[in-house]
Amino acid sequence: MPVVSVPYAFNEEELYVDLRSIFGHSLFLKCEGFNFAGSIKLKAATEMVEAAERDGILTPESILVESSSGNLGVALSMIAASKGYRFLCVTDSRGNLSTRMMMEALGSQVHMIAGQEANGGFLGARIEYVRALCASDDRYVWLSQYTNPSNWKAHYRRTAPEIARQFPRLDVLFVGAGTTGTLMGCARYFREWHRPVRIIAVDSVGSVSFGGSPGRRMIPGLGMSMRPPLLDESYVDEVIRVEEADTVRTCHRLARRGFLFGGSTGTVVSGATDWLARHDAPGLTAVAVGPDLGERYLDTIYQTNWLQDLYGEDVLDSDEVAAASWMASPAPPTR
């Protein structure tokens, strides 16, 4: 049995869900949310903090600061609490309330950006705030998940080898694209592997990571309002863009089978199952990386009023809407 003394020492590495019975395609979902931070971001956070410590950038007097829509902020909050650092997370209004409350419960300070920068949206405004903060006080240490090579190295060293051990005949890997740390780490690893693996990036419609016009994105996690500095498209074989309404429907379809996953995972699964439906290849070994679990999305993608206000009355199938309404209704009185 695992026994740990620090929370970042535990991470379930070998849990996969076979999604064939739900979606009709052979797809193995690597579940990355089973750790004390609740998401795959624990790996990048640990790698970045430990690299900064080795390089002497982090000292006992340092104040960690990072721009995050949620999951990395929680991971850094947990690590900072464990190691005794102060941590300030700069986020914006699209983040989940439960995520902000988790960071504050772990002792972190959360600063909410209200406005958007002209070209970079909320992300640009968050980054500008962090830069100004660091310029004003040299105690602040910005790990910069968007440019830090330790972000992708965490997945080159851990996530990709974990998949390779379980699936030595892997044919195609689906990875969500946010900062592209997970994508680049896995893609670089499998480029050097003993057999070719098709790397498919899954992005959100409205993201400009791979070009295109910016659009509204209300589900935090995947997608960027600027090109990710870590991205090298030469390692990516194909890009799939997923509408947020399809993310929502996929999350609810999984939940109806007892699997409560987060928005990033719903986006990756939606993109992967769509790709598999268009590429009918019997015997294909396909894996998707599921970054997060669903508890932090209970007041958003699992909340009927929030969904219908943003995406319309028919965002879910009628059966799913009825089920959601029934679950939200008060229990009938007992006699």
Coordinates of C-alpha atoms in Angstrom, one line a residue:
M1 CA 0.0 0.0 0.0
P2 CA 1.3 3.5 -0.8
V3 CA 2.4 5.5 2.2
V4 CA 3.4 9.1 1.6
S5 CA 4.5 12.0 3.8
V6 CA 4.1 14.8 1.1
P7 CA 1.0 15.1 -1.1
Y8 CA 2.8 15.4 -4.4
A9 CA 4.5 12.0 -3.8
F10 CA 1.3 10.1 -4.9
N11 CA -0.1 9.8 -8.4
E12 CA -2.0 6.9 -9.9
E13 CA -0.2 6.1 -13.1
E14 CA -1.8 2.9 -14.4
L15 CA -5.6 3.6 -14.4
Y16 CA -7.3 3.4 -17.8
V17 CA -11.0 3.3 -18.7
D18 CA -12.0 1.2 -21.8
L19 CA -14.6 3.4 -23.5
R20 CA -15.8 0.9 -26.1
S21 CA -19.0 0.1 -24.3
I22 CA -19.9 3.8 -24.1
F23 CA -18.9 5.1 -27.5
G24 CA -18.6 2.0 -29.6
H25 CA -15.0 2.6 -30.5
S26 CA -11.9 1.0 -29.0
L27 CA -10.4 3.8 -26.9
F28 CA -8.5 3.7 -23.6
L29 CA -8.7 6.8 -21.5
K30 CA -5.7 7.4 -19.2
C31 CA -7.1 8.9 -16.0
E32 CA -4.8 11.5 -14.7
G33 CA -6.9 13.0 -11.9
F34 CA -6.3 10.5 -9.2
N35 CA -3.8 12.5 -7.0
F36 CA -4.2 15.0 -4.3
A37 CA -4.2 17.9 -6.8
G38 CA -7.0 16.2 -8.9
S39 CA -5.4 16.7 -12.3
I40 CA -2.4 16.0 -14.6
K41 CA -1.1 19.4 -13.8
L42 CA 0.5 17.9 -10.6
K43 CA 3.3 16.5 -12.8
A44 CA 4.2 19.8 -14.4
A45 CA 3.9 21.7 -11.2
T46 CA 6.2 19.3 -9.4
E47 CA 8.8 19.4 -12.2
M48 CA 8.8 23.2 -12.4
V49 CA 9.1 23.7 -8.7
E50 CA 11.9 21.2 -8.2
A51 CA 13.8 22.6 -11.2
A52 CA 13.5 26.1 -9.7
E53 CA 14.8 24.8 -6.4
R54 CA 17.7 23.1 -8.0
D55 CA 18.6 26.2 -9.9
G56 CA 18.5 28.3 -6.7
I57 CA 15.6 30.4 -8.1
L58 CA 13.3 29.5 -5.2
T59 CA 14.4 30.3 -1.7
P60 CA 12.5 30.3 1.6
E61 CA 11.7 34.0 1.1
S62 CA 10.3 33.5 -2.4
I63 CA 6.6 34.1 -3.3
L64 CA 5.5 31.8 -6.1
V65 CA 3.2 33.5 -8.6
E66 CA 1.5 31.9 -11.7
S67 CA -1.2 32.6 -14.2
S68 CA -3.7 29.7 -14.3
S69 CA -7.3 29.0 -15.2
G70 CA -7.5 26.5 -12.4
N71 CA -5.8 23.1 -12.3
L72 CA -2.2 24.2 -12.2
G73 CA -3.1 26.7 -9.6
V74 CA -4.5 23.9 -7.4
A75 CA -1.4 21.8 -7.9
L76 CA 0.9 24.7 -7.1
S77 CA -1.2 25.6 -4.0
M78 CA -0.8 22.0 -2.7
I79 CA 2.9 21.9 -3.3
A80 CA 3.4 25.4 -1.9
A81 CA 1.5 24.4 1.3
S82 CA 3.6 21.3 1.6
K83 CA 6.9 23.0 1.1
G84 CA 6.1 26.2 3.0
Y85 CA 6.1 28.7 0.1
R86 CA 3.6 31.5 -0.3
F87 CA 1.7 31.3 -3.6
L88 CA -0.4 33.8 -5.5
C89 CA -2.5 32.5 -8.4
V90 CA -3.6 35.0 -11.0
T91 CA -6.8 33.8 -12.7
D92 CA -9.9 35.3 -14.4
S93 CA -13.7 35.1 -14.2
R94 CA -14.0 31.9 -16.3
G95 CA -12.4 29.8 -13.6
N96 CA -14.6 27.5 -11.6
L97 CA -15.6 28.8 -8.1
S98 CA -14.8 25.5 -6.5
T99 CA -11.3 25.7 -7.9
R100 CA -10.7 29.1 -6.4
M101 CA -12.1 27.9 -3.1
M102 CA -9.7 24.9 -3.1
M103 CA -6.7 27.2 -3.7
E104 CA -7.7 29.5 -0.8
A105 CA -8.4 26.5 1.4
L106 CA -4.8 25.4 0.8
G107 CA -3.6 28.8 1.9
S108 CA -3.0 30.5 -1.4
Q109 CA -4.0 34.0 -2.4
V110 CA -6.1 34.3 -5.6
H111 CA -6.2 37.4 -7.7
M112 CA -9.0 37.7 -10.2
I113 CA -8.5 39.6 -13.4
A114 CA -11.6 41.4 -14.6
G115 CA -10.6 42.9 -17.9
Q116 CA -9.1 41.6 -21.1
E117 CA -5.9 42.6 -22.9
A118 CA -6.6 43.9 -26.4
N119 CA -5.0 41.0 -28.3
G120 CA -4.4 38.3 -25.7
G121 CA -7.8 38.2 -24.0
F122 CA -8.0 37.2 -20.4
L123 CA -4.7 35.3 -20.7
G124 CA -2.9 38.4 -21.9
A125 CA -4.2 40.5 -19.1
R126 CA -3.2 37.8 -16.5
I127 CA 0.3 37.6 -17.9
E128 CA 0.7 41.4 -17.9
Y129 CA -0.4 41.5 -14.2
V130 CA 2.2 38.8 -13.3
R131 CA 5.0 40.6 -15.1
A132 CA 4.2 43.9 -13.4
L133 CA 4.1 42.1 -10.0
C134 CA 7.5 40.5 -10.6
A135 CA 9.0 43.8 -11.7
S136 CA 7.7 45.5 -8.5
D137 CA 9.1 43.0 -6.0
D138 CA 12.0 40.6 -6.6
R139 CA 10.6 38.1 -4.1
Y140 CA 8.0 37.0 -6.6
V141 CA 9.1 34.0 -8.7
W142 CA 7.1 33.3 -11.9
L143 CA 7.5 29.7 -13.0
S144 CA 5.7 30.6 -16.3
Q145 CA 4.0 27.4 -17.4
Y146 CA 3.7 28.8 -20.9
T147 CA 7.4 28.9 -21.6
N148 CA 9.0 26.7 -18.9
P149 CA 10.6 23.6 -20.6
S150 CA 10.1 21.6 -17.3
N151 CA 6.4 21.7 -18.3
W152 CA 6.8 19.4 -21.3
K153 CA 9.8 17.5 -19.7
A154 CA 7.4 16.3 -16.9
H155 CA 5.4 14.4 -19.5
Y156 CA 8.4 13.3 -21.6
R157 CA 9.8 11.7 -18.4
R158 CA 6.6 10.4 -16.9
T159 CA 3.3 10.5 -18.8
A160 CA 4.5 9.1 -22.1
P161 CA 6.7 6.3 -20.6
E162 CA 3.7 5.3 -18.5
I163 CA 1.6 4.9 -21.6
A164 CA 4.3 3.1 -23.5
R165 CA 4.7 0.5 -20.7
Q166 CA 1.0 -0.3 -20.8
F167 CA 0.6 -0.1 -24.6
P168 CA 3.7 -1.3 -26.4
R169 CA 1.7 -1.5 -29.7
L170 CA 0.3 2.0 -29.5
D171 CA -1.0 3.4 -32.8
V172 CA -2.6 6.7 -32.0
L173 CA -2.5 9.1 -29.0
F174 CA -5.0 11.9 -28.4
V175 CA -3.7 14.8 -26.2
G176 CA -5.5 18.0 -25.3
A177 CA -3.7 21.3 -26.1
G178 CA -3.6 24.0 -23.5
T179 CA -0.1 25.2 -22.8
T180 CA 0.9 22.2 -24.9
G181 CA 3.2 20.9 -22.2
T182 CA 1.5 17.4 -22.1
L183 CA 1.3 17.4 -25.9
M184 CA 4.9 18.3 -26.5
G185 CA 6.3 16.0 -23.9
C186 CA 4.4 13.0 -25.2
A187 CA 5.0 13.8 -28.8
R188 CA 8.8 14.2 -28.3
Y189 CA 8.9 10.9 -26.5
F190 CA 7.0 8.9 -29.1
R191 CA 8.9 10.5 -32.0
E192 CA 11.9 8.6 -30.5
W193 CA 10.0 5.3 -29.9
H194 CA 10.5 2.0 -31.6
R195 CA 7.4 2.3 -33.8
P196 CA 5.5 5.3 -35.3
V197 CA 2.7 6.7 -33.2
R198 CA 0.2 9.2 -34.7
I199 CA -0.1 12.2 -32.4
I200 CA -3.4 14.0 -32.5
A201 CA -3.8 17.3 -30.7
V202 CA -7.3 18.1 -29.4
D203 CA -8.1 21.8 -29.1
S204 CA -11.2 23.9 -28.4
V205 CA -13.1 25.9 -31.0
G206 CA -12.3 29.5 -30.3
S207 CA -8.7 28.8 -29.4
V208 CA -5.9 30.2 -31.6
S209 CA -3.2 27.8 -30.5
F210 CA -3.0 26.3 -34.1
G211 CA -4.2 29.4 -35.9
G212 CA -7.7 30.6 -36.7
S213 CA -9.9 33.3 -35.3
P214 CA -10.4 33.7 -31.5
G215 CA -13.9 32.9 -30.1
R216 CA -15.8 32.7 -26.9
R217 CA -14.5 29.9 -24.6
M218 CA -16.3 29.4 -21.3
I219 CA -14.9 26.0 -20.1
P220 CA -11.4 26.5 -18.6
G221 CA -8.6 24.1 -19.3
L222 CA -7.8 23.6 -23.0
G223 CA -7.2 26.2 -25.6
M224 CA -5.2 29.5 -25.7
S225 CA -5.9 33.0 -26.8
M226 CA -2.3 33.2 -28.1
R227 CA 0.0 30.8 -29.7
P228 CA 1.6 28.6 -27.0
P229 CA 5.4 29.3 -26.9
L230 CA 6.1 25.6 -26.1
L231 CA 4.3 24.4 -29.3
D232 CA 6.3 22.8 -32.1
E233 CA 3.8 21.7 -34.7
S234 CA 6.3 19.5 -36.5
Y235 CA 5.6 16.9 -33.8
V236 CA 1.9 16.9 -34.3
D237 CA 0.3 14.8 -37.0
E238 CA -3.3 16.3 -36.9
V239 CA -5.3 18.8 -35.0
I240 CA -9.0 18.3 -34.0
R241 CA -11.1 21.3 -32.8
V242 CA -14.1 20.5 -30.5
E243 CA -17.1 22.7 -30.0
E244 CA -17.8 23.4 -26.3
A245 CA -21.4 22.0 -26.7
D246 CA -19.8 18.7 -27.8
T247 CA -17.6 18.8 -24.7
V248 CA -20.6 19.2 -22.6
R249 CA -22.5 16.3 -24.3
T250 CA -19.5 14.0 -23.9
C251 CA -19.1 14.8 -20.2
H252 CA -22.8 14.1 -19.6
R253 CA -22.7 10.9 -21.6
L254 CA -19.8 9.6 -19.5
A255 CA -21.5 10.7 -16.3
R256 CA -24.6 8.7 -17.2
R257 CA -22.4 5.7 -17.1
G258 CA -20.9 6.6 -13.8
F259 CA -17.7 8.4 -14.9
L260 CA -17.6 12.0 -13.7
F261 CA -14.9 13.7 -15.7
G262 CA -13.9 17.4 -16.2
G263 CA -14.2 19.7 -19.2
S264 CA -10.7 19.0 -20.5
T265 CA -11.3 15.3 -20.5
G266 CA -14.6 15.7 -22.1
T267 CA -13.0 17.7 -24.9
V268 CA -10.3 15.1 -25.5
V269 CA -12.8 12.2 -25.5
S270 CA -15.1 14.1 -27.9
G271 CA -12.3 14.8 -30.3
A272 CA -11.0 11.2 -30.1
T273 CA -14.3 9.5 -30.6
D274 CA -15.1 11.7 -33.6
W275 CA -11.7 10.9 -35.2
L276 CA -12.2 7.2 -34.6
A277 CA -15.7 7.3 -36.1
R278 CA -14.1 8.9 -39.3
H279 CA -11.2 6.5 -39.4
D280 CA -12.7 3.0 -39.1
A281 CA -9.6 0.9 -38.5
P282 CA -10.2 -2.5 -36.8
G283 CA -7.4 -3.4 -34.4
L284 CA -6.2 0.2 -33.9
T285 CA -4.7 0.7 -30.4
A286 CA -5.8 4.2 -29.4
V287 CA -5.2 6.0 -26.1
A288 CA -6.5 9.4 -24.9
V289 CA -5.1 11.4 -22.0
G290 CA -7.8 12.5 -19.6
P291 CA -6.4 15.4 -17.6
D292 CA -9.1 16.0 -14.9
L293 CA -12.1 14.8 -12.9
G294 CA -15.5 16.4 -12.8
E295 CA -16.1 17.6 -9.2
R296 CA -14.8 21.1 -10.0
Y297 CA -17.4 21.4 -12.8
L298 CA -20.5 20.7 -10.8
D299 CA -21.6 24.3 -10.9
T300 CA -20.9 24.7 -14.6
I301 CA -21.0 21.9 -17.2
Y302 CA -23.1 19.7 -14.8
Q303 CA -25.5 22.5 -13.9
T304 CA -28.5 22.7 -16.1
N305 CA -29.2 26.5 -15.8
W306 CA -25.6 27.4 -16.6
L307 CA -25.6 25.1 -19.6
Q308 CA -28.8 26.4 -21.1
D309 CA -27.9 30.1 -20.5
L310 CA -24.7 29.7 -22.5
Y311 CA -25.5 27.0 -25.0
G312 CA -29.3 27.0 -25.4
E313 CA -32.1 24.7 -24.4
D314 CA -31.1 21.8 -26.6
V315 CA -27.4 21.6 -25.6
L316 CA -28.2 18.1 -24.2
D317 CA -30.3 15.3 -25.6
S318 CA -33.8 15.4 -24.2
D319 CA -33.2 12.3 -22.0
E320 CA -30.1 13.9 -20.5
V321 CA -31.9 17.2 -19.8
A322 CA -34.8 15.3 -18.2
A323 CA -32.3 13.3 -16.0
A324 CA -30.5 16.5 -15.1
S325 CA -33.7 18.2 -14.2
W326 CA -34.9 15.2 -12.1
M327 CA -31.6 15.2 -10.2
A328 CA -31.9 18.9 -9.5
S329 CA -35.5 18.7 -8.3
P330 CA -36.4 18.4 -4.6
A331 CA -37.4 15.0 -3.5
P332 CA -41.2 14.4 -3.2
P333 CA -42.6 14.5 0.3
T334 CA -42.9 11.2 2.1
R335 CA -46.1 10.1 3.8

